[in-house]
Tab-separated table of C-alpha atoms in Angstrom:
chain	number	residue	atom	x	y	z
A	287	UNK	CA	-24.015	6.119	-15.979
A	288	UNK	CA	-23.728	4.288	-12.642
A	289	UNK	CA	-21.634	6.533	-10.105
A	290	UNK	CA	-19.040	4.340	-8.449
A	291	UNK	CA	-17.475	7.064	-6.516
A	292	UNK	CA	-18.996	10.391	-5.220
A	293	UNK	CA	-17.110	12.872	-3.482
A	294	UNK	CA	-19.210	15.723	-2.098
A	295	UNK	CA	-17.576	18.980	-0.609
A	296	UNK	CA	-14.599	17.049	0.707
A	297	UNK	CA	-12.634	19.150	3.113
A	298	UNK	CA	-9.590	18.066	5.262
A	299	UNK	CA	-7.391	20.017	7.478
A	300	UNK	CA	-3.974	19.166	9.072
A	301	UNK	CA	-3.742	21.210	12.335
A	302	UNK	CA	-5.532	24.400	12.715
A	303	UNK	CA	-3.880	26.186	9.750
A	304	UNK	CA	-3.225	23.763	6.867
A	305	UNK	CA	-6.151	23.261	4.602
A	306	UNK	CA	-5.276	20.164	2.413
A	307	UNK	CA	-8.377	19.670	0.628
A	308	UNK	CA	-10.834	22.468	0.174
A	309	UNK	CA	-14.477	21.664	-0.527
A	310	UNK	CA	-13.665	19.172	-3.324
A	311	UNK	CA	-16.375	17.479	-5.427
A	312	UNK	CA	-16.324	15.063	-8.266
A	313	UNK	CA	-18.150	11.801	-9.519
A	314	UNK	CA	-16.383	8.752	-11.015
A	315	UNK	CA	-18.629	6.623	-13.030
A	316	UNK	CA	-18.643	2.845	-14.158
A	317	UNK	CA	-16.095	2.790	-17.140
A	318	UNK	CA	-14.230	5.791	-16.272
A	319	UNK	CA	-10.340	5.898	-16.207
A	320	UNK	CA	-10.202	9.094	-14.225
A	321	UNK	CA	-6.892	11.094	-13.753
A	322	UNK	CA	-6.153	13.190	-10.946
A	323	UNK	CA	-3.280	15.568	-11.459
A	324	UNK	CA	-1.535	18.499	-9.494
A	325	UNK	CA	1.732	19.648	-8.093
A	326	UNK	CA	3.233	17.981	-5.187
A	327	UNK	CA	1.397	19.036	-1.897
A	328	UNK	CA	-1.720	19.935	-3.914
A	329	UNK	CA	-4.033	17.309	-1.969
A	330	UNK	CA	-3.992	14.443	-4.255
A	331	UNK	CA	-2.754	11.791	-1.903
A	332	UNK	CA	-4.957	13.165	1.000
A	333	UNK	CA	-7.865	12.829	-1.282
A	334	UNK	CA	-7.140	9.337	-2.219
A	335	UNK	CA	-6.489	8.368	1.354
A	336	UNK	CA	-9.746	9.890	2.417
A	337	UNK	CA	-11.694	7.962	-0.435
A	338	UNK	CA	-10.075	4.594	0.771
A	339	UNK	CA	-11.060	5.233	4.250
A	340	UNK	CA	-7.417	5.325	5.578
A	341	UNK	CA	-7.702	9.076	6.443
A	342	UNK	CA	-10.664	10.768	8.274
A	343	UNK	CA	-11.730	14.265	7.004
A	344	UNK	CA	-13.464	17.089	8.441
A	345	UNK	CA	-16.446	17.849	6.171
A	346	UNK	CA	-18.156	16.438	3.236
A	347	UNK	CA	-19.363	13.099	2.086
A	348	UNK	CA	-17.672	10.135	0.138
A	349	UNK	CA	-19.820	7.200	-1.117
A	350	UNK	CA	-18.515	4.161	-3.074
A	351	UNK	CA	-21.318	2.367	-5.052
A	352	UNK	CA	-23.856	4.308	-2.937
A	353	UNK	CA	-22.328	3.622	0.471
A	354	UNK	CA	-21.005	5.898	2.833
A	355	UNK	CA	-17.152	5.337	3.575
A	356	UNK	CA	-17.684	6.858	7.001
A	357	UNK	CA	-21.078	4.666	7.942
A	358	UNK	CA	-20.172	1.439	5.913
A	359	UNK	CA	-16.439	1.262	5.815
A	360	UNK	CA	-16.319	-2.412	5.737
A	361	UNK	CA	-18.300	-2.797	2.512
A	362	UNK	CA	-16.561	0.113	0.934
A	363	UNK	CA	-13.270	-1.562	1.595
A	364	UNK	CA	-14.651	-4.861	0.008
A	365	UNK	CA	-15.085	-3.571	-3.233
A	366	UNK	CA	-12.159	-1.348	-3.764
A	367	UNK	CA	-8.459	-1.717	-4.187
A	368	UNK	CA	-5.721	0.780	-3.088
A	369	UNK	CA	-2.132	1.083	-4.138
A	370	UNK	CA	-0.026	3.835	-2.614
A	371	UNK	CA	2.793	5.425	-4.201
A	372	UNK	CA	5.170	3.251	-1.917
A	373	UNK	CA	3.466	0.194	-1.075
A	374	UNK	CA	4.291	-1.461	2.169
A	375	UNK	CA	4.284	-5.189	1.948
A	376	UNK	CA	5.289	-8.036	4.387
A	377	UNK	CA	8.871	-8.520	3.406
A	378	UNK	CA	9.257	-11.595	5.233
A	379	UNK	CA	6.617	-13.456	3.227
A	380	UNK	CA	7.118	-14.775	-0.162
A	381	UNK	CA	5.166	-13.343	-3.249
A	382	UNK	CA	2.815	-16.373	-3.175
A	383	UNK	CA	2.247	-16.334	0.617
A	384	UNK	CA	1.395	-12.641	0.321
A	385	UNK	CA	-1.080	-12.786	-2.521
A	386	UNK	CA	-2.731	-15.845	-0.798
A	387	UNK	CA	-3.000	-13.696	2.291
A	388	UNK	CA	-4.631	-10.933	0.356
A	389	UNK	CA	-7.094	-13.490	-1.116
A	390	UNK	CA	-7.951	-14.733	1.974
A	391	UNK	CA	-8.773	-11.468	3.360
A	392	UNK	CA	-11.372	-10.895	0.550
A	393	UNK	CA	-12.641	-14.253	0.564
A	394	UNK	CA	-11.448	-15.107	-2.892
A	395	UNK	CA	-11.901	-18.932	-3.483
A	396	UNK	CA	-8.792	-20.973	-4.068
A	397	UNK	CA	-9.489	-21.983	-7.595
A	398	UNK	CA	-10.236	-18.481	-8.503
A	399	UNK	CA	-7.270	-17.036	-6.952
A	400	UNK	CA	-4.852	-19.682	-8.420
A	401	UNK	CA	-5.993	-18.549	-11.782
A	402	UNK	CA	-5.776	-14.961	-11.404
A	403	UNK	CA	-2.234	-15.103	-9.661
A	404	UNK	CA	-1.124	-17.229	-12.595
A	405	UNK	CA	-2.707	-14.942	-15.224
A	406	UNK	CA	-1.085	-11.731	-13.662
A	407	UNK	CA	2.024	-13.302	-12.580
A	408	UNK	CA	2.631	-14.489	-16.203
A	409	UNK	CA	1.419	-10.912	-17.696
A	410	UNK	CA	3.820	-8.960	-15.391
A	411	UNK	CA	6.685	-11.408	-15.830
A	412	UNK	CA	7.031	-12.145	-12.000
A	413	UNK	CA	5.780	-15.776	-11.907
A	414	UNK	CA	9.571	-17.069	-11.459
A	415	UNK	CA	9.870	-14.906	-8.521
A	416	UNK	CA	6.828	-15.596	-6.470
A	417	UNK	CA	8.517	-18.215	-4.216
A	418	UNK	CA	11.228	-15.622	-3.035
A	419	UNK	CA	10.951	-13.436	-0.041
A	420	UNK	CA	9.356	-9.976	-1.068
A	421	UNK	CA	12.217	-8.281	1.010
A	422	UNK	CA	14.587	-9.440	-1.774
A	423	UNK	CA	12.350	-7.897	-4.521
A	424	UNK	CA	13.397	-4.553	-6.574
A	425	UNK	CA	11.009	-1.689	-6.268
A	426	UNK	CA	9.429	-2.463	-9.413
A	427	UNK	CA	8.975	-6.164	-8.562
A	428	UNK	CA	7.143	-5.010	-5.392
A	429	UNK	CA	4.976	-2.548	-7.376
A	430	UNK	CA	3.858	-5.660	-9.497
A	431	UNK	CA	3.143	-7.697	-6.524
A	432	UNK	CA	0.921	-4.845	-5.093
A	433	UNK	CA	-0.878	-4.668	-8.421
A	434	UNK	CA	-1.613	-8.183	-8.599
A	435	UNK	CA	-2.936	-8.182	-5.004
A	436	UNK	CA	-5.026	-5.260	-5.952
A	437	UNK	CA	-6.463	-7.239	-8.798
A	438	UNK	CA	-7.082	-10.516	-7.049
A	439	UNK	CA	-10.609	-9.683	-5.909
A	440	UNK	CA	-11.753	-7.853	-9.143
A	441	UNK	CA	-12.591	-4.599	-7.428
A	442	UNK	CA	-15.420	-2.338	-8.599
A	443	UNK	CA	-13.070	0.813	-7.834
A	444	UNK	CA	-9.348	0.900	-8.143
A	445	UNK	CA	-7.709	4.039	-6.453
A	446	UNK	CA	-4.076	4.299	-7.083
A	447	UNK	CA	-1.303	6.901	-6.340
A	448	UNK	CA	1.325	7.237	-9.117
A	449	UNK	CA	0.717	3.678	-10.283
A	450	UNK	CA	3.333	3.798	-13.109
A	451	UNK	CA	6.231	5.016	-10.931
A	452	UNK	CA	8.869	2.183	-11.085
A	453	UNK	CA	7.303	-0.019	-13.629
A	454	UNK	CA	9.274	-1.013	-16.757
A	455	UNK	CA	7.673	0.022	-20.172
A	456	UNK	CA	6.109	-3.501	-20.691
A	457	UNK	CA	4.495	-3.554	-17.467
A	458	UNK	CA	3.035	-0.013	-17.624
A	459	UNK	CA	1.806	-1.036	-21.000
A	460	UNK	CA	0.142	-4.075	-19.603
A	461	UNK	CA	-1.315	-2.146	-16.708
A	462	UNK	CA	-3.012	0.200	-18.920
A	463	UNK	CA	-4.541	-2.854	-20.899
A	464	UNK	CA	-5.852	-4.172	-17.439
A	465	UNK	CA	-7.558	-0.630	-16.656
A	466	UNK	CA	-9.254	-0.765	-20.010
A	467	UNK	CA	-10.449	-4.305	-19.590
A	468	UNK	CA	-11.636	-3.545	-16.052
A	469	UNK	CA	-13.594	-0.487	-17.284
A	470	UNK	CA	-15.029	-2.334	-20.231
A	471	UNK	CA	-16.553	-4.794	-17.607
A	472	UNK	CA	-18.049	-1.893	-15.464
A	473	UNK	CA	-15.390	-1.216	-12.932
A	474	UNK	CA	-13.684	2.329	-12.369
A	475	UNK	CA	-10.236	3.748	-12.158
A	476	UNK	CA	-9.195	6.812	-10.136
A	477	UNK	CA	-5.552	7.601	-9.976
A	478	UNK	CA	-2.943	10.444	-9.348
A	479	UNK	CA	-0.237	10.932	-11.804
A	480	UNK	CA	2.382	13.406	-12.680
A	481	UNK	CA	2.969	12.110	-16.180
A	482	UNK	CA	0.531	14.330	-18.274
A	483	UNK	CA	1.367	12.282	-21.292
A	484	UNK	CA	-0.103	9.115	-19.621
A	485	UNK	CA	-3.157	10.890	-18.315
A	486	UNK	CA	-3.832	12.599	-21.847
A	487	UNK	CA	-3.617	9.135	-23.574
A	488	UNK	CA	-5.171	6.983	-20.976
A	489	UNK	CA	-7.972	8.762	-19.452
A	490	UNK	CA	-11.560	9.778	-20.481
A	491	UNK	CA	-11.913	12.223	-17.459
A	492	UNK	CA	-9.507	14.298	-15.723
A	493	UNK	CA	-9.418	16.613	-12.679
A	494	UNK	CA	-6.742	19.217	-11.807
A	495	UNK	CA	-6.093	20.210	-8.218
A	496	UNK	CA	-4.157	23.052	-6.895
A	497	UNK	CA	-3.858	24.029	-3.235
A	498	UNK	CA	-6.422	21.648	-2.371
A	499	UNK	CA	-9.057	23.193	-4.599
A	500	UNK	CA	-10.421	21.716	-7.727
A	501	UNK	CA	-9.767	23.972	-10.623
A	502	UNK	CA	-10.735	21.753	-13.529
A	503	UNK	CA	-12.649	18.605	-14.053
A	504	UNK	CA	-14.749	16.608	-16.714
A	505	UNK	CA	-14.282	14.778	-19.979
A	506	UNK	CA	-10.701	15.094	-21.014
A	507	UNK	CA	-11.751	16.772	-24.380
A	508	UNK	CA	-13.789	19.559	-22.739
A	509	UNK	CA	-11.046	20.176	-20.311
A	510	UNK	CA	-8.218	20.171	-22.855
A	511	UNK	CA	-9.935	21.843	-25.720
A	512	UNK	CA	-7.669	22.273	-28.714
A	513	UNK	CA	-4.649	22.508	-26.515
A	514	UNK	CA	-2.462	19.758	-24.989
A	515	UNK	CA	-2.992	18.604	-21.438
A	516	UNK	CA	0.217	19.884	-20.470
A	517	UNK	CA	-0.423	23.563	-21.835
A	518	UNK	CA	-3.898	23.619	-19.995
A	519	UNK	CA	-2.256	22.334	-16.847
A	520	UNK	CA	0.254	25.142	-16.842
A	521	UNK	CA	-2.355	27.696	-17.749
A	522	UNK	CA	-4.481	26.596	-14.975
A	523	UNK	CA	-1.545	26.904	-12.494
A	524	UNK	CA	-0.536	30.356	-13.871
A	525	UNK	CA	-4.054	31.743	-13.527
A	526	UNK	CA	-4.600	30.552	-10.330
A	527	UNK	CA	-1.325	32.164	-9.129
A	528	UNK	CA	-2.331	35.518	-10.357
């Protein structure tokens, strides 16, 4: 299976003492919906930000579709989409203006972008609000705009930090459908979540991080065994505290 994301021995420190990510390695392949779980402060967001090229790191290698994030950042960013847990959007633009700005950044042809904006705006029930300023949107509406902006260039890899926070149940359901469609077409999803039930039902692979170290990863059935993911998660945390 083609590797879309390769993380090898990733290490990131904050200052001289804080080791945020400690020698972490994992692969995300085409077709994977890969869940990344751990407690607050475990290193999830640091890892995601390093993958997307936003955050420099001290040691290790990160490659996207065979290209180094450090050596070929422009290519890597051209085929990924990143949605942080609290997206910063241009609040003095309308939804339409913002989506067209993102489409311009990725060179999406005007007819294609129009079709995609209409498709996803209908899907997430935000079409009637696209003419309003983003500053007037609720948190959930901003999250929907961020999702549409991430989908507009059909990324090969989507990296998301807690993507379901703030979404209503219908929008969350639709986003899961989009994930599956993208992966069926050969893309990959790598996302952090605190919602173990979502990870268990949606993901085919899972990684558990504790205090910057990867403590379990692989196919969800092999990680989970005969137990629930919640039971495995709690057991892993307890074992690593002993």
